[in-house]
Amino acid sequence: MTTATVRTGTRPVFWVALGLLAVVLLALPLILRSDSRLNIAILVLVYAALAQAWNLLGGFAGQISLGNAAFFGLGAYTSTILFSRWEVTPWLGMLGGALVAAVFAVIIGYPVFRLGGHYFAIATIAMAEIVLTVFNDWEFVGGAVGLLIPFARVDGRPADSWYYLQFNQHKEPYYYIALALVVLVTAVTIGVSRSKVGYYLRAIKNDQQAARALGVHVLRYKLIAIALSAAFSAIVGTFYAQYLLYIDPETTMRLELSVLIALVAILGGVGTVAGPLIGAAVLIPAAELTRSQLGGTGNAVDLILYGGLIILISIFQPNGLMGLVERVRRRGRGRPLTPPSDEEALAREEAPLLGTYEEERG
Amino acid sequence: MALLEVDGVTKQFDGLVANQDVSFHVEEGEIVGLIGPNGAGKTTLFNCISGFFPPTRGTIRLDGTDITGWAPERVVHQGLARTFQVVRTFPDLTVRENVMIGAFARTNSTAQARRIADELIAFTGLASRADVLGANLTIADKKRVELTRALATGPRLLMLDEVMAGLTPTERVQAVELIRAIRERGVTVLLVEHVMEVVMPISHRVIVLDSGRKIAEGPPAAIVENPEVIAAYLGEKYRPQRTGED
């Protein structure tokens, strides 16, 4: 029996589900009706966008970064400095931050991409730690104390302003902006995955030497991936700065943040468009709820439960939560859920030598 | 002017000389066989020509352009594509997607790449496998995918590294037919093989390597009679009497 994995076309059911999801997401602030619950929803969207941006580099190109917080932080700092010193609107600051992060990523990526395998991940940790240290000691950007973002004021009172991207009275616009960012990064991801760049990145993830033999300029495409990943992480960074109205190196650049971004994408399902979104929707509320319900007791029960959830997903869904979705989709069609084990692959390769290979000419 | 000119290529790895002053050429439209026993330096020479190793000395010209030391991806865009002896099919990509990666060397359009891939998949007999993942293919199909996607880059010279190894006799016959059909499409073929028998029937010319040196070159009929070649393959003991006596 030959096993075949056939790509299923997009069916009407998918579009109906997507429409329902859109309605629910748009109506969510009305349903939640509390700032603390809205806060969790906004955090879910922030991590979904960050994980999706990570996915372009880690998921498609297979370059595992544990330093994406540096790009996030650069975005937050660029727009904040432009705004607090020169009153540049954060919307422009957002683009400025994206540019700064992308250029920085390319400068870092150029030497670092020559490192193979695990060394790339280690180098990204070092890169982010260096950026963190520099910002901690740099007076111009506020050092370890951080920066306060001045309130947008009308008649001397803090006010809501789309121009200044600040909503001090009602938080709902933050939710919708975050949602728009997730849609934007996801749309870009879908666009990339269907383009030459997306195909090349998947080839690079699979086998760099084979990709080169087919004319793929491996370094160039990795640089495109890291620049895109950095730019979108930075855009989310600007949003986050405007949401908190205060930034310091610890909140925006710490290693823990880089790890969480990677974790959300990996546990959701790398290299798929929906994976990072599902990962954020499951992991972030789990983290926030366990902390608000069980945190503060001093015995870290919340962290134990949260860690336990991560271990369970790793054991039962090594392909991430998207593996679960695939399982439901393929149920009853007799298709393999996981790639064949080494033994199976070997048996399959040896089959033709034993003469059981069925002839097939198109 | 020859399509491929290899001139005095030497490749050393530290103390080891893998290729010693190898020169040969391939004319447009030919099928040329490059053979030699294990360890003769065939794959090293192959890697030097396709840009995976820079040669220590010597020059390689493709259609008059000096491509010595060029990166492999640049060599591909100059019109030279290769396959690997140990198959390197992209396991997470379908057969069609594997071939599309090659086709993207010629186009930036996904739709165009898909058209090129589908046409070539039909040509090499993989149409029924188009949506199967690389990881789930038999070794024979993986080799066919390697060849198809190399062809998708639109090469003028296709270099095949032991495409016949590991195939059943029936599959070998099919592979030979396919290589002839590829030449009919106007692609020149340089065939590296360990097993002599598979190269002889389809090659116009055969080049023999032994211990890193070229020991013979000529039409297949002359090569099988060549005492040096027989000695290289079978050992000194079997060298024909007239050259071995004294």
Coordinates of C-alpha atoms in Angstrom, one line a residue:
Chain A
M1 CA 0.0 0.0 0.0
T2 CA 1.3 3.4 -0.9
T3 CA 0.5 6.2 1.4
A4 CA -0.3 9.5 -0.1
T5 CA -0.8 12.9 1.5
V6 CA -3.2 14.8 -0.7
R7 CA -3.7 18.5 -0.2
T8 CA -7.4 19.2 0.3
G9 CA -8.9 22.2 -1.4
T10 CA -10.6 25.0 0.5
R11 CA -14.2 24.0 1.1
P12 CA -17.3 26.1 1.8
V13 CA -17.3 24.8 5.4
F14 CA -14.0 26.6 5.9
W15 CA -15.4 30.0 4.7
V16 CA -18.4 29.7 6.9
A17 CA -16.2 28.9 9.9
L18 CA -14.0 31.8 9.0
G19 CA -17.0 34.2 8.7
L20 CA -18.3 33.0 12.1
L21 CA -14.9 33.5 13.7
A22 CA -14.7 37.0 12.2
V23 CA -18.1 37.9 13.8
V24 CA -17.1 36.5 17.2
L25 CA -13.8 38.4 17.1
L26 CA -15.4 41.7 16.1
A27 CA -18.1 41.3 18.8
L28 CA -15.7 40.1 21.5
P29 CA -15.1 43.4 23.3
L30 CA -18.9 43.7 23.7
I31 CA -19.1 40.2 25.2
L32 CA -16.1 40.6 27.6
R33 CA -17.3 43.8 29.2
S34 CA -14.3 44.1 31.6
D35 CA -10.9 45.7 31.2
S36 CA -9.1 42.7 32.7
R37 CA -10.7 40.3 30.3
L38 CA -10.2 42.7 27.4
N39 CA -6.6 42.9 28.5
I40 CA -6.2 39.1 28.1
A41 CA -7.8 39.3 24.6
I42 CA -5.4 42.0 23.6
L43 CA -2.4 40.0 24.9
V44 CA -3.6 37.0 22.9
L45 CA -3.6 39.1 19.8
V46 CA -0.2 40.6 20.5
Y47 CA 1.3 37.2 21.0
A48 CA -0.5 35.8 17.9
A49 CA 1.0 38.6 15.8
L50 CA 4.5 38.1 17.3
A51 CA 4.3 34.3 16.9
Q52 CA 3.1 34.7 13.3
A53 CA 6.0 37.1 12.6
W54 CA 8.4 34.5 14.2
N55 CA 6.8 31.8 12.0
L56 CA 8.1 33.5 8.8
L57 CA 11.6 32.9 10.0
G58 CA 11.3 29.9 12.3
G59 CA 8.4 28.1 10.7
F60 CA 8.9 28.6 7.0
A61 CA 12.7 29.0 6.8
G62 CA 13.4 26.7 9.7
Q63 CA 15.7 29.2 11.4
I64 CA 14.8 29.0 15.1
S65 CA 15.3 32.5 16.6
L66 CA 15.3 33.0 20.4
G67 CA 16.0 36.7 20.0
N68 CA 12.9 38.1 18.4
A69 CA 12.2 40.2 21.5
A70 CA 15.1 42.4 20.3
F71 CA 13.1 43.3 17.2
F72 CA 10.0 43.9 19.3
G73 CA 11.9 46.1 21.6
L74 CA 13.5 48.1 18.8
G75 CA 10.0 48.8 17.4
A76 CA 8.8 49.9 20.8
Y77 CA 11.8 52.2 21.4
T78 CA 12.0 53.7 17.9
S79 CA 8.4 54.9 17.9
T80 CA 8.5 56.0 21.5
I81 CA 11.7 58.1 21.1
L82 CA 10.3 59.7 17.9
F83 CA 7.1 60.5 19.7
S84 CA 8.4 61.7 23.1
R85 CA 11.2 63.8 21.6
W86 CA 9.8 65.1 18.3
E87 CA 6.1 64.3 18.6
V88 CA 6.1 62.1 15.5
T89 CA 2.8 60.2 15.4
P90 CA 3.3 56.5 16.5
W91 CA 1.8 55.4 13.2
L92 CA 4.9 56.8 11.4
G93 CA 7.0 55.6 14.3
M94 CA 5.6 52.2 13.6
L95 CA 7.0 52.3 10.1
G96 CA 10.3 53.8 11.4
G97 CA 10.6 51.0 13.9
A98 CA 9.9 48.4 11.3
L99 CA 12.7 49.8 9.1
V100 CA 15.2 50.0 12.0
A101 CA 14.5 46.4 13.0
A102 CA 14.6 45.1 9.5
V103 CA 18.0 46.8 8.8
F104 CA 19.3 45.6 12.1
A105 CA 18.1 42.1 11.4
V106 CA 19.9 42.0 8.0
I107 CA 23.1 43.3 9.6
I108 CA 22.9 40.7 12.3
G109 CA 21.7 38.0 9.9
Y110 CA 24.5 38.4 7.4
P111 CA 27.2 36.8 9.6
V112 CA 24.9 34.8 11.8
F113 CA 23.2 32.8 9.0
R114 CA 26.6 31.3 8.2
L115 CA 26.2 29.3 11.5
G116 CA 24.4 26.0 11.1
G117 CA 21.7 24.4 13.1
H118 CA 21.6 25.1 16.8
Y119 CA 24.3 27.7 16.6
F120 CA 21.9 30.1 14.9
A121 CA 19.5 29.9 17.9
I122 CA 22.3 30.5 20.3
A123 CA 23.6 33.4 18.3
T124 CA 20.1 35.0 18.4
I125 CA 20.0 34.7 22.2
A126 CA 23.4 36.5 22.3
M127 CA 22.2 39.2 19.9
A128 CA 19.1 39.9 22.0
E129 CA 21.0 40.0 25.3
I130 CA 23.5 42.4 23.8
V131 CA 20.7 44.7 22.7
L132 CA 19.1 44.4 26.1
T133 CA 22.4 45.3 27.8
V134 CA 23.0 48.3 25.5
F135 CA 19.5 49.7 26.2
N136 CA 19.9 49.2 29.9
D137 CA 23.0 51.4 30.0
W138 CA 22.1 53.9 27.3
E139 CA 21.1 57.2 28.9
F140 CA 19.6 58.6 25.7
V141 CA 16.9 55.9 25.6
G142 CA 16.2 56.1 29.4
G143 CA 18.6 53.3 30.5
A144 CA 17.2 50.7 32.9
V145 CA 14.5 53.2 34.1
G146 CA 12.8 53.1 30.7
L147 CA 10.6 55.7 29.0
L148 CA 7.2 57.1 29.8
I149 CA 5.1 57.9 26.8
P150 CA 3.5 61.3 27.3
F151 CA -0.3 61.4 27.5
A152 CA -2.3 62.7 24.6
R153 CA -4.2 65.6 26.2
V154 CA -7.2 67.6 25.4
D155 CA -7.7 70.7 27.6
G156 CA -5.0 69.3 29.9
R157 CA -6.8 66.0 30.5
P158 CA -5.6 62.6 29.1
A159 CA -7.8 61.9 26.1
D160 CA -8.3 59.3 23.4
S161 CA -6.6 60.0 20.2
W162 CA -6.2 58.0 17.0
Y163 CA -3.5 60.3 15.8
Y164 CA -1.4 59.6 18.9
L165 CA -2.5 56.0 19.0
Q166 CA -3.7 56.4 22.7
F167 CA -6.9 55.3 24.2
N168 CA -6.9 56.3 27.9
Q169 CA -10.7 56.4 28.4
H170 CA -11.9 53.3 26.5
K171 CA -9.6 50.4 25.7
E172 CA -11.6 48.9 22.9
P173 CA -9.7 50.6 20.0
Y174 CA -6.5 48.8 21.2
Y175 CA -8.3 45.5 20.7
Y176 CA -9.4 46.4 17.2
I177 CA -5.9 47.7 16.3
A178 CA -4.3 44.5 17.6
L179 CA -6.8 42.4 15.7
A180 CA -6.0 44.4 12.5
L181 CA -2.2 43.7 13.1
V182 CA -2.9 40.0 13.4
V183 CA -4.9 40.1 10.2
L184 CA -2.1 42.0 8.5
V185 CA 0.7 39.7 9.6
T186 CA -1.4 36.7 8.7
A187 CA -2.3 38.1 5.3
V188 CA 1.4 38.7 4.6
T189 CA 2.2 35.2 5.8
I190 CA -0.4 33.7 3.4
G191 CA 1.0 35.9 0.6
V192 CA 4.5 34.8 1.3
S193 CA 3.6 31.1 1.6
R194 CA 2.1 31.2 -1.9
S195 CA 5.0 33.1 -3.5
K196 CA 8.4 32.2 -4.8
V197 CA 9.8 33.4 -1.4
G198 CA 7.6 31.0 0.5
Y199 CA 8.5 28.0 -1.7
Y200 CA 12.2 28.9 -1.4
L201 CA 12.0 29.2 2.4
R202 CA 10.4 25.8 2.7
A203 CA 13.1 24.3 0.4
I204 CA 15.8 25.9 2.6
K205 CA 14.2 24.5 5.7
N206 CA 14.2 21.0 4.1
D207 CA 17.7 20.9 2.6
Q208 CA 20.0 23.9 1.9
Q209 CA 22.4 22.1 -0.3
A210 CA 19.6 20.7 -2.5
A211 CA 18.1 24.2 -2.6
R212 CA 21.4 25.7 -3.8
A213 CA 21.7 23.1 -6.5
L214 CA 18.4 24.3 -7.8
G215 CA 19.5 27.9 -8.0
V216 CA 18.3 29.2 -4.6
H217 CA 20.4 31.9 -3.2
V218 CA 20.1 30.6 0.4
L219 CA 21.5 33.6 2.3
R220 CA 19.5 36.1 0.3
Y221 CA 16.2 34.4 1.1
K222 CA 17.1 33.9 4.8
L223 CA 17.7 37.6 5.0
I224 CA 14.4 38.3 3.4
A225 CA 12.8 36.1 6.0
I226 CA 14.5 37.7 9.0
A227 CA 13.8 41.2 7.7
L228 CA 10.1 40.4 7.4
S229 CA 10.0 38.8 10.8
A230 CA 11.8 41.7 12.4
A231 CA 9.7 44.4 10.7
F232 CA 6.4 42.8 11.9
S233 CA 7.7 42.1 15.4
A234 CA 8.7 45.8 15.6
I235 CA 5.3 47.0 14.4
V236 CA 3.7 45.0 17.3
G237 CA 6.3 46.5 19.6
T238 CA 5.1 50.0 18.8
F239 CA 1.6 49.0 19.4
Y240 CA 2.5 47.4 22.7
A241 CA 4.4 50.6 23.8
Q242 CA 1.3 52.6 23.0
Y243 CA -0.9 50.2 25.0
L244 CA 1.3 50.2 28.1
L245 CA 2.4 53.8 27.7
Y246 CA 5.6 52.8 29.5
I247 CA 8.6 50.8 28.2
D248 CA 11.8 49.6 29.7
P249 CA 14.4 47.1 28.4
E250 CA 13.1 44.3 30.7
T251 CA 9.5 44.4 29.5
T252 CA 10.3 44.7 25.8
M253 CA 13.5 42.7 25.3
R254 CA 13.9 40.0 27.9
L255 CA 14.9 36.5 26.9
E256 CA 11.7 35.1 28.5
L257 CA 9.7 37.1 25.9
S258 CA 11.7 35.7 23.0
V259 CA 11.2 32.2 24.3
L260 CA 7.5 32.7 24.8
I261 CA 7.1 33.9 21.2
A262 CA 8.9 30.8 19.9
L263 CA 6.9 28.6 22.3
V264 CA 3.5 29.9 21.1
A265 CA 4.4 29.3 17.5
I266 CA 6.0 25.9 18.0
L267 CA 3.2 24.5 20.3
G268 CA 0.6 26.0 17.9
G269 CA 2.2 24.3 14.9
V270 CA 5.2 25.7 12.9
G271 CA 5.1 26.4 9.3
T272 CA 1.3 26.6 9.1
V273 CA -0.6 29.8 8.9
A274 CA -3.1 28.9 11.6
G275 CA -0.7 27.3 14.1
P276 CA 0.7 30.5 15.8
L277 CA -2.8 31.9 16.1
I278 CA -4.1 28.8 17.8
G279 CA -1.0 28.6 20.0
A280 CA -1.6 32.1 21.2
A281 CA -5.3 31.5 21.7
V282 CA -4.6 28.5 24.0
L283 CA -1.4 29.4 25.8
I284 CA -1.8 33.1 26.6
P285 CA -5.2 32.8 28.4
A286 CA -3.9 29.6 30.1
A287 CA -0.9 31.6 31.4
E288 CA -3.0 34.6 32.4
L289 CA -5.8 32.6 34.0
T290 CA -3.6 30.4 36.0
R291 CA -1.7 33.4 37.2
S292 CA -4.8 35.4 38.2
Q293 CA -6.5 32.5 39.8
L294 CA -3.6 30.7 41.5
G295 CA -0.7 33.2 41.3
G296 CA 0.3 35.2 44.4
T297 CA 0.0 32.2 46.7
G298 CA 3.8 32.1 46.7
N299 CA 4.0 28.4 45.8
A300 CA 4.0 28.8 42.0
V301 CA 1.1 26.5 41.4
D302 CA 0.2 28.6 38.4
L303 CA 3.6 28.0 36.8
I304 CA 3.4 24.3 37.5
L305 CA 0.1 24.0 35.8
Y306 CA 1.2 26.1 32.8
G307 CA 4.4 24.1 32.5
G308 CA 2.3 20.9 32.7
L309 CA 0.1 22.1 29.8
I310 CA 3.2 22.7 27.7
I311 CA 4.6 19.3 28.5
L312 CA 1.2 17.6 27.6
I313 CA 1.1 19.3 24.2
S314 CA 4.7 18.4 23.5
I315 CA 4.0 14.7 24.3
F316 CA 0.7 14.2 22.6
Q317 CA 0.9 16.7 19.8
P318 CA 4.5 17.0 18.7
N319 CA 3.4 18.7 15.5
G320 CA 1.7 21.4 17.6
L321 CA -2.0 22.0 18.1
M322 CA -2.4 22.2 14.4
G323 CA -1.7 18.5 14.4
L324 CA -5.0 18.1 16.3
V325 CA -6.9 20.1 13.6
E326 CA -5.3 18.0 10.8
R327 CA -6.3 14.8 12.7
V328 CA -10.0 15.9 12.7
R329 CA -9.8 16.9 9.1
R330 CA -8.3 13.7 7.9
R331 CA -10.3 11.3 10.2
G332 CA -11.7 8.4 8.2
R333 CA -9.8 9.1 5.1
G334 CA -7.0 6.7 5.9
R335 CA -4.2 9.2 5.6
P336 CA -1.1 9.2 7.8
L337 CA -1.1 11.7 10.6
T338 CA 2.6 11.8 11.2
P339 CA 5.6 11.5 8.9
P340 CA 6.7 7.8 8.6
S341 CA 9.1 6.6 11.2
D342 CA 12.7 5.8 10.2
E343 CA 11.9 2.1 10.0
E344 CA 8.9 2.7 7.8
A345 CA 10.8 5.1 5.5
L346 CA 13.6 2.6 5.3
A347 CA 11.2 -0.3 4.5
R348 CA 9.7 1.9 1.8
E349 CA 13.0 2.7 0.3
E350 CA 14.1 -0.9 0.2
A351 CA 10.9 -2.1 -1.3
P352 CA 11.9 -1.5 -4.9
L353 CA 15.1 -3.3 -4.4
L354 CA 13.1 -6.3 -3.3
G355 CA 11.1 -6.1 -6.4
T356 CA 7.8 -5.1 -4.9
Y357 CA 7.8 -1.7 -6.5
E358 CA 4.8 -1.4 -8.7
E359 CA 5.6 0.0 -12.1
E360 CA 4.0 3.3 -12.9
R361 CA 4.4 5.4 -16.0
G362 CA 2.4 8.6 -16.6
Chain B
M1 CA 33.3 25.7 -28.9
A2 CA 32.5 22.9 -26.5
L3 CA 29.6 23.4 -24.1
L4 CA 31.6 22.3 -21.1
E5 CA 35.4 22.6 -20.9
V6 CA 37.2 21.2 -17.9
D7 CA 40.9 22.2 -18.1
G8 CA 43.6 20.8 -15.8
V9 CA 41.3 20.5 -12.7
T10 CA 43.1 19.4 -9.6
K11 CA 41.3 19.1 -6.2
Q12 CA 43.3 18.5 -3.0
F13 CA 41.9 18.0 0.5
D14 CA 44.7 18.6 2.8
G15 CA 47.2 15.9 1.8
L16 CA 44.7 13.9 -0.3
V17 CA 44.6 14.5 -4.0
A18 CA 41.0 13.7 -5.2
N19 CA 41.5 14.9 -8.7
Q20 CA 44.8 15.3 -10.5
D21 CA 45.0 17.5 -13.6
V22 CA 41.7 16.3 -15.2
S23 CA 40.8 17.7 -18.6
F24 CA 37.9 16.9 -20.8
H25 CA 35.1 18.6 -22.7
V26 CA 31.4 17.9 -23.5
E27 CA 29.9 19.1 -26.8
E28 CA 26.4 20.5 -27.2
G29 CA 23.9 17.6 -27.7
E30 CA 26.1 14.8 -26.5
I31 CA 25.5 12.2 -23.8
V32 CA 28.9 11.7 -22.1
G33 CA 29.6 9.1 -19.5
L34 CA 32.0 9.7 -16.7
I35 CA 32.9 6.4 -15.1
G36 CA 35.5 4.9 -12.7
P37 CA 35.8 2.5 -9.7
N38 CA 34.8 3.6 -6.2
G39 CA 37.1 6.4 -5.0
A40 CA 38.2 7.4 -8.4
G41 CA 37.2 11.0 -7.7
K42 CA 34.0 11.2 -9.9
T43 CA 31.8 12.9 -7.3
T44 CA 34.6 15.3 -6.3
L45 CA 35.0 16.3 -9.9
F46 CA 31.2 16.7 -10.2
N47 CA 31.2 18.9 -7.1
C48 CA 34.0 21.1 -8.6
I49 CA 32.1 21.5 -11.9
S50 CA 28.8 22.3 -10.2
G51 CA 30.3 24.8 -7.8
F52 CA 30.0 22.9 -4.5
F53 CA 33.9 22.8 -4.2
P54 CA 36.3 25.3 -5.6
P55 CA 39.0 23.4 -7.5
T56 CA 42.6 23.8 -6.2
R57 CA 43.8 24.4 -9.7
G58 CA 42.4 24.5 -13.2
T59 CA 39.5 26.1 -15.0
I60 CA 35.9 25.2 -15.8
R61 CA 34.1 26.9 -18.7
L62 CA 30.5 26.7 -19.6
D63 CA 29.8 27.8 -23.1
G64 CA 32.9 29.9 -23.0
T65 CA 32.2 31.6 -19.6
D66 CA 34.7 30.9 -16.9
I67 CA 32.6 29.5 -14.0
T68 CA 35.5 28.3 -11.9
G69 CA 34.8 28.7 -8.2
W70 CA 31.3 30.1 -8.8
A71 CA 28.6 29.4 -6.1
P72 CA 26.3 26.5 -7.1
E73 CA 23.2 28.8 -7.3
R74 CA 25.0 31.0 -9.8
V75 CA 26.1 28.1 -11.8
V76 CA 22.5 27.0 -12.1
H77 CA 21.5 30.3 -13.5
Q78 CA 24.3 30.0 -16.1
G79 CA 22.6 26.8 -17.4
L80 CA 24.1 23.9 -15.5
A81 CA 22.0 21.7 -13.2
R82 CA 22.9 18.6 -11.2
T83 CA 21.4 15.8 -9.2
F84 CA 22.8 14.2 -6.1
Q85 CA 24.1 10.6 -5.7
V86 CA 22.4 10.4 -2.3
V87 CA 18.9 11.7 -3.1
R88 CA 18.0 15.0 -1.5
T89 CA 14.3 15.2 -2.2
F90 CA 12.6 17.8 -0.1
P91 CA 10.6 15.5 2.3
D92 CA 8.0 18.0 3.4
L93 CA 7.2 19.2 -0.1
T94 CA 5.0 17.4 -2.6
V95 CA 6.5 16.1 -5.9
R96 CA 5.0 19.1 -7.7
E97 CA 6.4 21.5 -5.2
N98 CA 9.8 19.9 -5.4
V99 CA 9.8 20.5 -9.1
M100 CA 8.5 24.0 -8.7
I101 CA 11.5 24.9 -6.6
G102 CA 13.6 24.1 -9.7
A103 CA 11.2 26.0 -12.0
F104 CA 11.5 29.2 -9.9
A105 CA 15.0 29.5 -11.3
R106 CA 13.3 30.6 -14.5
T107 CA 10.3 32.6 -13.3
N108 CA 9.0 34.6 -10.3
S109 CA 5.4 33.6 -10.9
T110 CA 4.0 30.8 -8.9
A111 CA 1.4 30.0 -11.6
Q112 CA 4.1 29.8 -14.3
A113 CA 6.3 27.6 -12.0
R114 CA 3.4 25.3 -11.5
R115 CA 2.8 25.1 -15.3
I116 CA 6.5 24.2 -15.9
A117 CA 6.4 21.7 -13.1
D118 CA 3.3 20.0 -14.3
E119 CA 4.6 19.7 -17.9
L120 CA 7.9 18.1 -16.7
I121 CA 6.1 15.8 -14.2
A122 CA 4.1 14.4 -17.1
F123 CA 7.2 14.1 -19.2
T124 CA 9.1 12.1 -16.6
G125 CA 6.2 9.9 -15.7
L126 CA 5.5 11.3 -12.2
A127 CA 2.0 12.7 -13.0
S128 CA 0.2 10.2 -10.7
R129 CA 2.6 11.1 -7.9
A130 CA 2.3 14.9 -8.2
D131 CA 0.6 15.4 -4.8
V132 CA 2.6 12.9 -2.8
L133 CA 5.1 14.2 -0.2
G134 CA 8.8 13.7 -1.0
A135 CA 9.1 11.7 2.2
N136 CA 6.6 9.1 1.1
L137 CA 8.2 8.2 -2.3
T138 CA 10.1 5.1 -3.3
I139 CA 13.8 5.5 -4.0
A140 CA 13.1 5.1 -7.7
D141 CA 10.6 7.9 -7.6
K142 CA 12.8 10.1 -5.5
K143 CA 15.6 9.8 -8.2
R144 CA 13.0 10.7 -10.8
V145 CA 12.0 13.8 -8.8
E146 CA 15.7 14.8 -8.5
L147 CA 16.1 14.6 -12.2
T148 CA 12.8 16.3 -13.0
R149 CA 13.4 19.3 -10.7
A150 CA 17.0 19.7 -12.1
L151 CA 15.4 19.7 -15.5
A152 CA 12.9 22.4 -14.3
T153 CA 15.7 24.9 -13.8
G154 CA 16.0 24.9 -17.6
P155 CA 19.6 23.7 -18.0
R156 CA 21.7 23.4 -21.1
L157 CA 23.8 20.8 -19.4
L158 CA 22.4 18.3 -17.0
M159 CA 24.8 16.4 -14.8
L160 CA 23.4 13.2 -13.3
D161 CA 25.2 11.6 -10.4
E162 CA 24.6 7.9 -10.2
V163 CA 20.9 8.0 -11.1
M164 CA 20.9 4.3 -11.9
A165 CA 22.3 3.1 -8.5
G166 CA 19.7 1.2 -6.5
L167 CA 17.3 0.7 -9.4
T168 CA 15.9 -2.6 -10.5
P169 CA 16.7 -3.7 -14.1
T170 CA 13.2 -2.6 -15.3
E171 CA 13.6 0.8 -13.7
R172 CA 17.1 1.1 -15.3
V173 CA 15.6 0.6 -18.7
Q174 CA 13.0 3.3 -18.0
A175 CA 15.8 5.6 -16.8
V176 CA 17.8 5.1 -19.9
E177 CA 14.8 5.9 -22.1
L178 CA 14.2 9.0 -20.0
I179 CA 17.8 10.2 -20.4
R180 CA 17.5 9.7 -24.2
A181 CA 14.3 11.7 -24.2
I182 CA 15.9 14.5 -22.3
R183 CA 18.6 14.7 -24.9
E184 CA 15.9 14.9 -27.6
R185 CA 14.6 18.0 -25.8
G186 CA 18.0 19.6 -26.5
V187 CA 19.6 19.1 -23.2
T188 CA 23.2 17.9 -23.1
V189 CA 23.8 15.2 -20.5
L190 CA 26.9 14.3 -18.4
L191 CA 26.3 11.0 -16.7
V192 CA 28.4 9.8 -13.7
E193 CA 28.1 6.1 -13.0
H194 CA 30.0 3.5 -11.0
V195 CA 28.5 0.6 -13.0
M196 CA 30.0 0.5 -16.5
E197 CA 27.2 -1.5 -18.1
V198 CA 24.5 1.2 -17.7
V199 CA 26.6 4.0 -19.2
M200 CA 27.9 2.1 -22.3
P201 CA 24.6 1.8 -24.3
I202 CA 23.6 5.4 -24.1
S203 CA 26.9 7.4 -24.1
H204 CA 28.4 8.9 -27.2
R205 CA 31.7 9.2 -25.4
V206 CA 33.0 7.8 -22.1
I207 CA 35.6 9.3 -19.9
V208 CA 37.3 7.0 -17.3
L209 CA 38.8 8.2 -14.0
D210 CA 41.0 6.2 -11.7
S211 CA 42.7 7.4 -8.5
G212 CA 41.8 10.9 -9.4
R213 CA 43.3 10.9 -12.9
K214 CA 41.7 10.5 -16.4
I215 CA 43.0 7.2 -17.7
A216 CA 41.0 6.9 -20.9
E217 CA 38.5 8.6 -23.1
G218 CA 36.7 7.5 -26.3
P219 CA 33.6 5.8 -27.7
P220 CA 32.1 3.0 -25.5
A221 CA 33.3 0.2 -27.8
A222 CA 36.9 1.2 -27.5
I223 CA 36.7 1.9 -23.7
V224 CA 35.6 -1.7 -22.9
E225 CA 38.6 -3.0 -24.7
N226 CA 41.0 -0.6 -23.1
P227 CA 43.5 -2.6 -20.9
E228 CA 44.0 0.4 -18.5
V229 CA 40.3 0.5 -17.9
I230 CA 40.0 -3.2 -17.4
A231 CA 42.9 -3.1 -15.0
A232 CA 41.3 -0.2 -13.1
Y233 CA 38.1 -2.1 -12.7
L234 CA 39.3 -5.6 -12.1
G235 CA 42.8 -5.1 -10.7
E236 CA 46.3 -5.7 -12.0
K237 CA 45.9 -9.5 -12.0
Y238 CA 43.4 -9.4 -14.9
R239 CA 45.4 -7.1 -17.1
P240 CA 45.5 -8.7 -20.6
Q241 CA 48.7 -10.7 -21.2
R242 CA 50.1 -8.7 -24.0
T243 CA 50.4 -5.6 -21.9
G244 CA 51.4 -7.4 -18.7
E245 CA 54.2 -9.7 -20.0
D246 CA 57.8 -9.2 -19.2

